[in-house]
Amino acid sequence: MRGGFLSLIKNIFPSKTDSGFELVRKTLFFAAVFTAAVCLVVIFGNMNRNTANQAVFNNIADIVERAEFGGTIAIAPETAREIRDTAPGIQDKYIELYSLNSDMVGWLTIPNEDGSSAMGPVGTDGVRRGYPVLQYRRELSDGRTAGSNFYYLEKDFYHNYSEVGSIYAEWRFPITAESRPDNTIIYGHNVGDGSMFAPVSHYFPYRHSPASLDFYKAHPIIQFDNLYEPGLYKVFAAIYVHVDEDKFDDVFDYHRRREFPDKASFYGFIQDVLDRSGFYNPDVDLKYGDEILTLSTCYYAPLGRNVETRVAVFARRVRDGEDATVDTEQAYINPDPLYFEHYYKVMGGAWGGRKWDLRFVEGLEEQLAINN
């Protein structure tokens, strides 16, 4: 037994009598063992962090459900009264969360047919519930406003460090009971375990994947309820773009199109979006005055992390008196979406020009005639 153990040690660890080949073999073996150990540490570390993040979000979802279905708000009555005075019209189910973080502006879900959500942590009942949406915006004493789109990039609901961060809205326009931006932009990480905004990337049919069209057909509606009222939005486009302004000139700045002061700005934005969309659905029409919701997340699959690329999904709010159902059987993949110069340089090809029907957008043909 002792001889066998010593022989094993001799075969593993380098010695002065080893040939050059043996030294190389043993060195490579230790390098492989070290790499495997590092990978295991990273994997288990990520698992622990993901478990912790999921616990945070599940706790938040439990608070909302307890208030919504059980009528229980676990804060002092005077605190609840103060919040109602500060945010008149706030829904009762959000009062407790608002007391914990007044940056909360709403709740985001991608509804499944059974009423559950396609996004959010998996609860103990196996159901996803969606995520709170935060907005880091501050009114300063001198009358100015300050904020950040990066604060919640690596912070959770309780302001603690988190690799996956939070779901958060563009800070420059407030989301209140009285007003919302023309285009509400919401950001989130595309996490490899399928959490956060990973489902958002499923809408874009890269390489014409029918699975993405299937995902859209199963989830044509996005629900973004602000603190004061529910909101349903019909998805009409998904695009793949880059935001690398330091490297390339052809950035489509969808993330800066927050307000449409006139018809020209609205129609210009919609044309830019539809040219790039990976799919179309004639059943979801658009017109000037529609309120837009944009979900934006990172997406590195085609070109790798050397280029900052994103998938953005666009939806328009269900109009007053409009049926919220969508006929998804009319949806089809765009075989030639507009990409960007670096994409074509790496992947080949070129854009063949606009092919979508202008009648998707009410008033667009008239606007183009005026412009010409």
Short mmCIF file of C-alpha atoms in Angstrom, two decimals:
data_model
loop_
_atom_site.label_atom_id
_atom_site.label_comp_id
_atom_site.label_asym_id
_atom_site.label_seq_id
_atom_site.Cartn_x
_atom_site.Cartn_y
_atom_site.Cartn_z
CA MET A 1 0.00 0.00 0.00
CA ARG A 2 2.79 2.39 0.97
CA GLY A 3 4.67 1.63 -2.24
CA GLY A 4 1.58 2.28 -4.30
CA PHE A 5 1.04 5.66 -2.62
CA LEU A 6 4.66 6.69 -3.16
CA SER A 7 4.42 5.62 -6.79
CA LEU A 8 1.30 7.77 -7.21
CA ILE A 9 3.07 10.77 -5.68
CA LYS A 10 6.03 10.23 -7.99
CA ASN A 11 3.76 10.10 -11.03
CA ILE A 12 2.03 13.36 -10.07
CA PHE A 13 4.71 15.67 -8.65
CA PRO A 14 7.80 16.74 -10.63
CA SER A 15 11.20 15.40 -9.55
CA LYS A 16 14.84 15.94 -10.54
CA THR A 17 14.97 12.58 -12.32
CA ASP A 18 12.03 13.38 -14.64
CA SER A 19 12.64 13.64 -18.35
CA GLY A 20 11.65 16.78 -20.21
CA PHE A 21 8.49 15.07 -21.43
CA GLU A 22 7.52 14.05 -17.88
CA LEU A 23 8.08 17.61 -16.58
CA VAL A 24 5.80 19.01 -19.29
CA ARG A 25 3.15 16.35 -18.63
CA LYS A 26 3.10 17.00 -14.89
CA THR A 27 3.09 20.78 -15.36
CA LEU A 28 0.09 20.53 -17.70
CA PHE A 29 -1.67 18.26 -15.21
CA PHE A 30 -1.28 20.79 -12.39
CA ALA A 31 -2.37 23.61 -14.69
CA ALA A 32 -5.52 21.64 -15.54
CA VAL A 33 -6.21 20.90 -11.87
CA PHE A 34 -5.74 24.58 -10.97
CA THR A 35 -8.04 25.72 -13.80
CA ALA A 36 -10.71 23.23 -12.75
CA ALA A 37 -10.48 24.41 -9.14
CA VAL A 38 -10.85 28.05 -10.19
CA CYS A 39 -13.85 27.17 -12.36
CA LEU A 40 -15.52 25.33 -9.49
CA VAL A 41 -14.95 28.30 -7.18
CA VAL A 42 -16.50 30.64 -9.78
CA ILE A 43 -19.43 28.30 -10.42
CA PHE A 44 -20.25 27.81 -6.76
CA GLY A 45 -19.74 31.53 -6.11
CA ASN A 46 -22.20 32.41 -8.89
CA MET A 47 -24.66 29.83 -7.59
CA ASN A 48 -24.51 31.35 -4.11
CA ARG A 49 -24.92 34.88 -5.49
CA ASN A 50 -27.81 33.84 -7.72
CA THR A 51 -29.50 32.15 -4.77
CA ALA A 52 -29.07 35.30 -2.68
CA ASN A 53 -30.41 37.53 -5.49
CA GLN A 54 -33.38 35.24 -6.01
CA ALA A 55 -34.14 35.35 -2.29
CA VAL A 56 -34.17 39.17 -2.35
CA PHE A 57 -36.59 39.31 -5.28
CA ASN A 58 -38.81 36.57 -3.88
CA ASN A 59 -39.07 38.48 -0.62
CA ILE A 60 -40.11 41.59 -2.56
CA ALA A 61 -42.70 39.64 -4.57
CA ASP A 62 -44.06 38.11 -1.35
CA ILE A 63 -44.59 41.59 0.11
CA VAL A 64 -46.63 42.64 -2.93
CA GLU A 65 -48.70 39.44 -2.98
CA ARG A 66 -49.38 39.64 0.74
CA ALA A 67 -50.64 43.20 0.36
CA GLU A 68 -52.60 42.52 -2.85
CA PHE A 69 -54.33 39.28 -1.91
CA GLY A 70 -54.18 39.30 1.86
CA GLY A 71 -54.64 43.01 2.46
CA THR A 72 -51.69 43.01 4.85
CA ILE A 73 -49.31 45.98 4.90
CA ALA A 74 -46.58 45.41 7.48
CA ILE A 75 -45.78 49.04 8.28
CA ALA A 76 -47.10 51.46 10.85
CA PRO A 77 -50.40 53.14 9.91
CA GLU A 78 -48.86 56.59 10.27
CA THR A 79 -46.11 55.60 7.82
CA ALA A 80 -48.72 54.40 5.33
CA ARG A 81 -50.58 57.71 5.70
CA GLU A 82 -47.37 59.67 5.07
CA ILE A 83 -46.72 57.67 1.90
CA ARG A 84 -50.26 58.27 0.65
CA ASP A 85 -49.70 61.98 1.23
CA THR A 86 -46.33 61.88 -0.53
CA ALA A 87 -47.54 59.77 -3.46
CA PRO A 88 -51.31 60.42 -3.76
CA GLY A 89 -53.09 57.60 -5.56
CA ILE A 90 -50.44 54.94 -4.90
CA GLN A 91 -51.84 51.41 -5.03
CA ASP A 92 -52.03 49.76 -1.60
CA LYS A 93 -50.05 46.73 -2.75
CA TYR A 94 -46.96 48.91 -3.34
CA ILE A 95 -47.06 51.01 -0.15
CA GLU A 96 -44.84 48.69 1.91
CA LEU A 97 -42.24 48.38 -0.85
CA TYR A 98 -42.29 52.14 -1.36
CA SER A 99 -41.58 52.54 2.36
CA LEU A 100 -38.48 50.38 1.88
CA ASN A 101 -37.28 52.14 -1.27
CA SER A 102 -38.98 55.28 -2.56
CA ASP A 103 -37.11 54.89 -5.89
CA MET A 104 -39.69 52.26 -6.86
CA VAL A 105 -41.85 53.45 -9.78
CA GLY A 106 -43.67 50.26 -10.82
CA TRP A 107 -43.75 46.54 -11.51
CA LEU A 108 -42.79 44.79 -14.77
CA THR A 109 -43.93 41.40 -16.05
CA ILE A 110 -44.14 39.49 -19.32
CA PRO A 111 -47.43 37.62 -18.81
CA ASN A 112 -47.88 33.97 -19.68
CA GLU A 113 -51.26 32.66 -20.74
CA ASP A 114 -51.86 31.16 -17.28
CA GLY A 115 -51.38 34.53 -15.59
CA SER A 116 -47.84 33.87 -14.35
CA SER A 117 -44.81 35.76 -15.67
CA ALA A 118 -42.08 34.76 -18.11
CA MET A 119 -39.65 36.90 -16.13
CA GLY A 120 -38.73 37.12 -12.48
CA PRO A 121 -37.23 34.77 -9.89
CA VAL A 122 -38.82 31.37 -9.42
CA GLY A 123 -40.75 31.43 -6.14
CA THR A 124 -41.19 28.54 -3.76
CA ASP A 125 -44.40 27.73 -5.63
CA GLY A 126 -42.47 27.48 -8.91
CA VAL A 127 -44.07 30.63 -10.33
CA ARG A 128 -42.29 33.73 -11.63
CA ARG A 129 -43.78 37.05 -10.58
CA GLY A 130 -41.86 39.78 -12.40
CA TYR A 131 -39.67 42.55 -10.97
CA PRO A 132 -39.97 45.94 -9.30
CA VAL A 133 -38.78 48.85 -11.47
CA LEU A 134 -36.62 51.51 -9.84
CA GLN A 135 -35.66 55.02 -10.93
CA TYR A 136 -32.75 56.88 -9.37
CA ARG A 137 -33.92 60.48 -9.60
CA ARG A 138 -33.45 63.28 -7.09
CA GLU A 139 -34.97 66.74 -6.82
CA LEU A 140 -32.24 69.07 -5.50
CA SER A 141 -32.78 71.97 -3.10
CA ASP A 142 -31.83 74.52 -5.77
CA GLY A 143 -34.62 73.33 -8.07
CA ARG A 144 -32.43 71.23 -10.33
CA THR A 145 -32.87 67.50 -10.91
CA ALA A 146 -30.11 64.89 -10.77
CA GLY A 147 -30.09 61.16 -11.38
CA SER A 148 -28.26 58.18 -12.80
CA ASN A 149 -28.83 55.25 -15.11
CA PHE A 150 -25.90 53.46 -13.51
CA TYR A 151 -26.77 53.55 -9.81
CA TYR A 152 -28.85 50.35 -9.92
CA LEU A 153 -26.61 48.64 -12.44
CA GLU A 154 -24.94 46.79 -9.57
CA LYS A 155 -27.26 47.46 -6.64
CA ASP A 156 -30.30 45.54 -5.48
CA PHE A 157 -33.60 46.89 -4.17
CA TYR A 158 -32.04 47.49 -0.75
CA HIS A 159 -29.04 49.43 -2.16
CA ASN A 160 -26.66 46.52 -1.53
CA TYR A 161 -24.05 45.43 -4.07
CA SER A 162 -25.39 42.92 -6.57
CA GLU A 163 -23.80 41.62 -9.77
CA VAL A 164 -27.20 41.35 -11.46
CA GLY A 165 -28.32 44.75 -10.20
CA SER A 166 -31.95 45.80 -10.52
CA ILE A 167 -34.48 46.61 -13.22
CA TYR A 168 -34.51 50.39 -13.59
CA ALA A 169 -36.08 53.14 -15.69
CA GLU A 170 -34.40 56.00 -17.51
CA TRP A 171 -34.02 58.73 -14.89
CA ARG A 172 -34.53 61.92 -16.91
CA PHE A 173 -38.33 61.84 -17.01
CA PRO A 174 -40.38 61.12 -13.89
CA ILE A 175 -43.02 58.40 -13.80
CA THR A 176 -45.84 59.80 -11.70
CA ALA A 177 -49.61 59.69 -11.40
CA GLU A 178 -49.81 62.77 -13.64
CA SER A 179 -47.20 62.09 -16.29
CA ARG A 180 -45.05 59.54 -18.06
CA PRO A 181 -42.45 59.99 -20.81
CA ASP A 182 -43.55 59.44 -24.40
CA ASN A 183 -41.07 56.55 -24.45
CA THR A 184 -40.46 54.85 -21.11
CA ILE A 185 -37.08 53.10 -21.30
CA ILE A 186 -36.34 50.30 -18.84
CA TYR A 187 -32.96 48.57 -18.48
CA GLY A 188 -31.89 45.23 -17.04
CA HIS A 189 -29.03 42.72 -17.23
CA ASN A 190 -29.24 39.69 -19.51
CA VAL A 191 -28.22 37.07 -16.93
CA GLY A 192 -27.01 33.65 -18.05
CA ASP A 193 -29.27 31.75 -15.65
CA GLY A 194 -32.33 33.15 -17.42
CA SER A 195 -33.18 35.75 -14.78
CA MET A 196 -33.56 39.53 -14.99
CA PHE A 197 -33.87 40.65 -18.66
CA ALA A 198 -32.76 37.38 -20.25
CA PRO A 199 -36.31 36.78 -21.60
CA VAL A 200 -36.19 40.18 -23.35
CA SER A 201 -33.43 38.91 -25.66
CA HIS A 202 -35.69 36.01 -26.73
CA TYR A 203 -37.83 38.38 -28.77
CA PHE A 204 -35.14 39.02 -31.39
CA PRO A 205 -34.95 36.25 -34.03
CA TYR A 206 -31.19 36.21 -34.59
CA ARG A 207 -30.42 34.30 -37.79
CA HIS A 208 -34.19 34.16 -38.37
CA SER A 209 -34.73 31.72 -35.49
CA PRO A 210 -38.36 30.54 -35.45
CA ALA A 211 -38.02 29.99 -31.68
CA SER A 212 -37.98 33.77 -31.17
CA LEU A 213 -41.14 34.22 -33.19
CA ASP A 214 -42.70 31.48 -31.06
CA PHE A 215 -41.65 33.38 -27.94
CA TYR A 216 -43.26 36.54 -29.29
CA LYS A 217 -46.46 34.69 -30.17
CA ALA A 218 -46.64 33.33 -26.63
CA HIS A 219 -45.84 36.77 -25.11
CA PRO A 220 -47.22 39.58 -27.30
CA ILE A 221 -48.07 41.71 -24.25
CA ILE A 222 -45.79 43.35 -21.70
CA GLN A 223 -47.29 44.62 -18.47
CA PHE A 224 -45.75 47.63 -16.78
CA ASP A 225 -47.84 48.81 -13.86
CA ASN A 226 -46.65 52.06 -12.37
CA LEU A 227 -47.36 52.82 -8.72
CA TYR A 228 -50.72 54.31 -9.57
CA GLU A 229 -52.32 52.25 -12.33
CA PRO A 230 -51.85 49.11 -14.44
CA GLY A 231 -50.52 49.34 -17.98
CA LEU A 232 -50.57 46.84 -20.86
CA TYR A 233 -48.36 47.25 -23.93
CA LYS A 234 -48.49 45.44 -27.28
CA VAL A 235 -45.05 44.38 -28.53
CA PHE A 236 -44.42 45.52 -32.10
CA ALA A 237 -40.64 45.28 -32.67
CA ALA A 238 -37.33 43.88 -31.45
CA ILE A 239 -33.95 45.13 -32.68
CA TYR A 240 -30.26 44.21 -32.39
CA VAL A 241 -27.94 47.22 -32.35
CA HIS A 242 -24.62 48.44 -30.95
CA VAL A 243 -24.09 51.35 -28.56
CA ASP A 244 -20.30 51.63 -28.99
CA GLU A 245 -20.11 55.34 -29.71
CA ASP A 246 -16.35 55.42 -29.07
CA LYS A 247 -15.67 52.84 -31.79
CA PHE A 248 -18.31 53.36 -34.46
CA ASP A 249 -20.36 56.20 -35.91
CA ASP A 250 -23.61 54.42 -36.77
CA VAL A 251 -25.22 54.22 -33.33
CA PHE A 252 -29.02 54.10 -33.32
CA ASP A 253 -29.66 56.12 -30.18
CA TYR A 254 -33.03 54.62 -29.26
CA HIS A 255 -32.07 55.11 -25.61
CA ARG A 256 -32.12 58.89 -26.12
CA ARG A 257 -35.49 59.06 -27.87
CA ARG A 258 -37.51 59.74 -24.75
CA GLU A 259 -39.90 62.46 -25.95
CA PHE A 260 -41.63 63.09 -29.29
CA PRO A 261 -42.43 66.80 -29.42
CA ASP A 262 -43.95 66.56 -32.91
CA LYS A 263 -45.09 64.12 -35.58
CA ALA A 264 -41.77 64.23 -37.43
CA SER A 265 -39.81 63.03 -34.38
CA PHE A 266 -42.30 60.24 -33.66
CA TYR A 267 -42.48 58.97 -37.24
CA GLY A 268 -38.70 59.19 -37.63
CA PHE A 269 -38.22 57.07 -34.52
CA ILE A 270 -40.78 54.46 -35.58
CA GLN A 271 -39.21 54.15 -39.04
CA ASP A 272 -35.77 53.62 -37.48
CA VAL A 273 -37.18 50.92 -35.20
CA LEU A 274 -39.19 49.05 -37.84
CA ASP A 275 -36.30 49.05 -40.33
CA ARG A 276 -34.28 47.14 -37.72
CA SER A 277 -37.02 44.92 -36.32
CA GLY A 278 -36.54 41.16 -36.47
CA PHE A 279 -40.27 40.53 -36.91
CA TYR A 280 -43.52 42.27 -37.82
CA ASN A 281 -47.14 41.86 -36.83
CA PRO A 282 -49.68 43.80 -38.93
CA ASP A 283 -52.24 43.36 -36.14
CA VAL A 284 -50.35 45.84 -33.95
CA ASP A 285 -50.75 49.21 -35.65
CA LEU A 286 -49.11 52.46 -34.57
CA LYS A 287 -50.10 56.10 -34.72
CA TYR A 288 -48.85 59.46 -33.52
CA GLY A 289 -49.69 59.89 -29.85
CA ASP A 290 -49.07 56.26 -28.93
CA GLU A 291 -47.13 55.81 -25.70
CA ILE A 292 -44.05 53.60 -26.17
CA LEU A 293 -42.36 51.19 -23.75
CA THR A 294 -38.77 50.12 -24.49
CA LEU A 295 -36.96 47.26 -22.74
CA SER A 296 -33.20 47.23 -23.27
CA THR A 297 -30.62 44.57 -22.40
CA CYS A 298 -27.12 43.48 -23.40
CA TYR A 299 -26.79 40.74 -26.02
CA TYR A 300 -23.32 39.53 -27.02
CA ALA A 301 -24.00 36.25 -28.84
CA PRO A 302 -23.32 37.26 -32.48
CA LEU A 303 -20.14 39.38 -32.14
CA GLY A 304 -18.81 38.69 -28.66
CA ARG A 305 -17.98 41.15 -25.91
CA ASN A 306 -15.57 43.23 -27.97
CA VAL A 307 -18.61 45.22 -29.17
CA GLU A 308 -21.26 46.66 -26.87
CA THR A 309 -24.42 45.27 -28.45
CA ARG A 310 -28.01 45.33 -27.23
CA VAL A 311 -31.41 43.87 -27.90
CA ALA A 312 -34.24 46.35 -27.43
CA VAL A 313 -37.93 45.43 -27.48
CA PHE A 314 -40.61 48.02 -28.25
CA ALA A 315 -44.27 47.96 -27.28
CA ARG A 316 -47.04 50.53 -27.43
CA ARG A 317 -49.57 51.09 -24.69
CA VAL A 318 -53.04 49.63 -25.20
CA ARG A 319 -55.25 52.58 -26.08
CA ASP A 320 -58.30 53.57 -24.08
CA GLY A 321 -61.19 51.30 -25.07
CA GLU A 322 -58.98 49.05 -27.20
CA ASP A 323 -59.06 45.26 -26.97
CA ALA A 324 -55.81 44.11 -25.36
CA THR A 325 -55.66 40.82 -27.28
CA VAL A 326 -53.24 40.40 -30.18
CA ASP A 327 -53.65 38.22 -33.27
CA THR A 328 -50.17 36.70 -33.32
CA GLU A 329 -50.90 34.43 -36.30
CA GLN A 330 -50.25 37.41 -38.55
CA ALA A 331 -46.70 37.81 -37.20
CA TYR A 332 -43.74 36.93 -39.42
CA ILE A 333 -39.94 37.13 -39.31
CA ASN A 334 -38.22 39.96 -41.16
CA PRO A 335 -35.69 38.18 -43.42
CA ASP A 336 -33.54 41.30 -43.78
CA PRO A 337 -33.45 43.61 -40.72
CA LEU A 338 -31.10 46.57 -40.80
CA TYR A 339 -28.00 45.89 -38.72
CA PHE A 340 -24.90 48.11 -38.51
CA GLU A 341 -21.68 48.49 -40.46
CA HIS A 342 -19.45 46.45 -38.16
CA TYR A 343 -21.96 43.59 -38.13
CA TYR A 344 -21.92 43.39 -41.93
CA LYS A 345 -18.11 43.67 -41.94
CA VAL A 346 -17.78 40.65 -39.64
CA MET A 347 -20.78 38.57 -40.70
CA GLY A 348 -21.05 39.61 -44.34
CA GLY A 349 -24.06 40.77 -46.28
CA ALA A 350 -25.73 44.14 -46.64
CA TRP A 351 -29.14 45.60 -45.98
CA GLY A 352 -31.53 45.22 -48.89
CA GLY A 353 -33.69 48.21 -47.95
CA ARG A 354 -37.06 48.80 -46.33
CA LYS A 355 -39.67 46.11 -46.99
CA TRP A 356 -42.32 46.64 -44.30
CA ASP A 357 -45.70 48.06 -45.17
CA LEU A 358 -45.96 51.78 -44.37
CA ARG A 359 -49.61 51.22 -43.55
CA PHE A 360 -48.47 49.67 -40.25
CA VAL A 361 -48.15 53.28 -39.06
CA GLU A 362 -51.21 55.48 -39.39
CA GLY A 363 -50.36 58.82 -40.99
CA LEU A 364 -46.82 57.88 -41.99
CA GLU A 365 -47.40 58.01 -45.73
CA GLU A 366 -48.87 61.49 -45.40
CA GLN A 367 -45.94 62.61 -43.26
CA LEU A 368 -43.43 61.32 -45.81
CA ALA A 369 -45.30 63.16 -48.55
CA ILE A 370 -45.04 66.38 -46.55
CA ASN A 371 -41.32 65.84 -45.96
CA ASN A 372 -40.75 65.33 -49.68
#
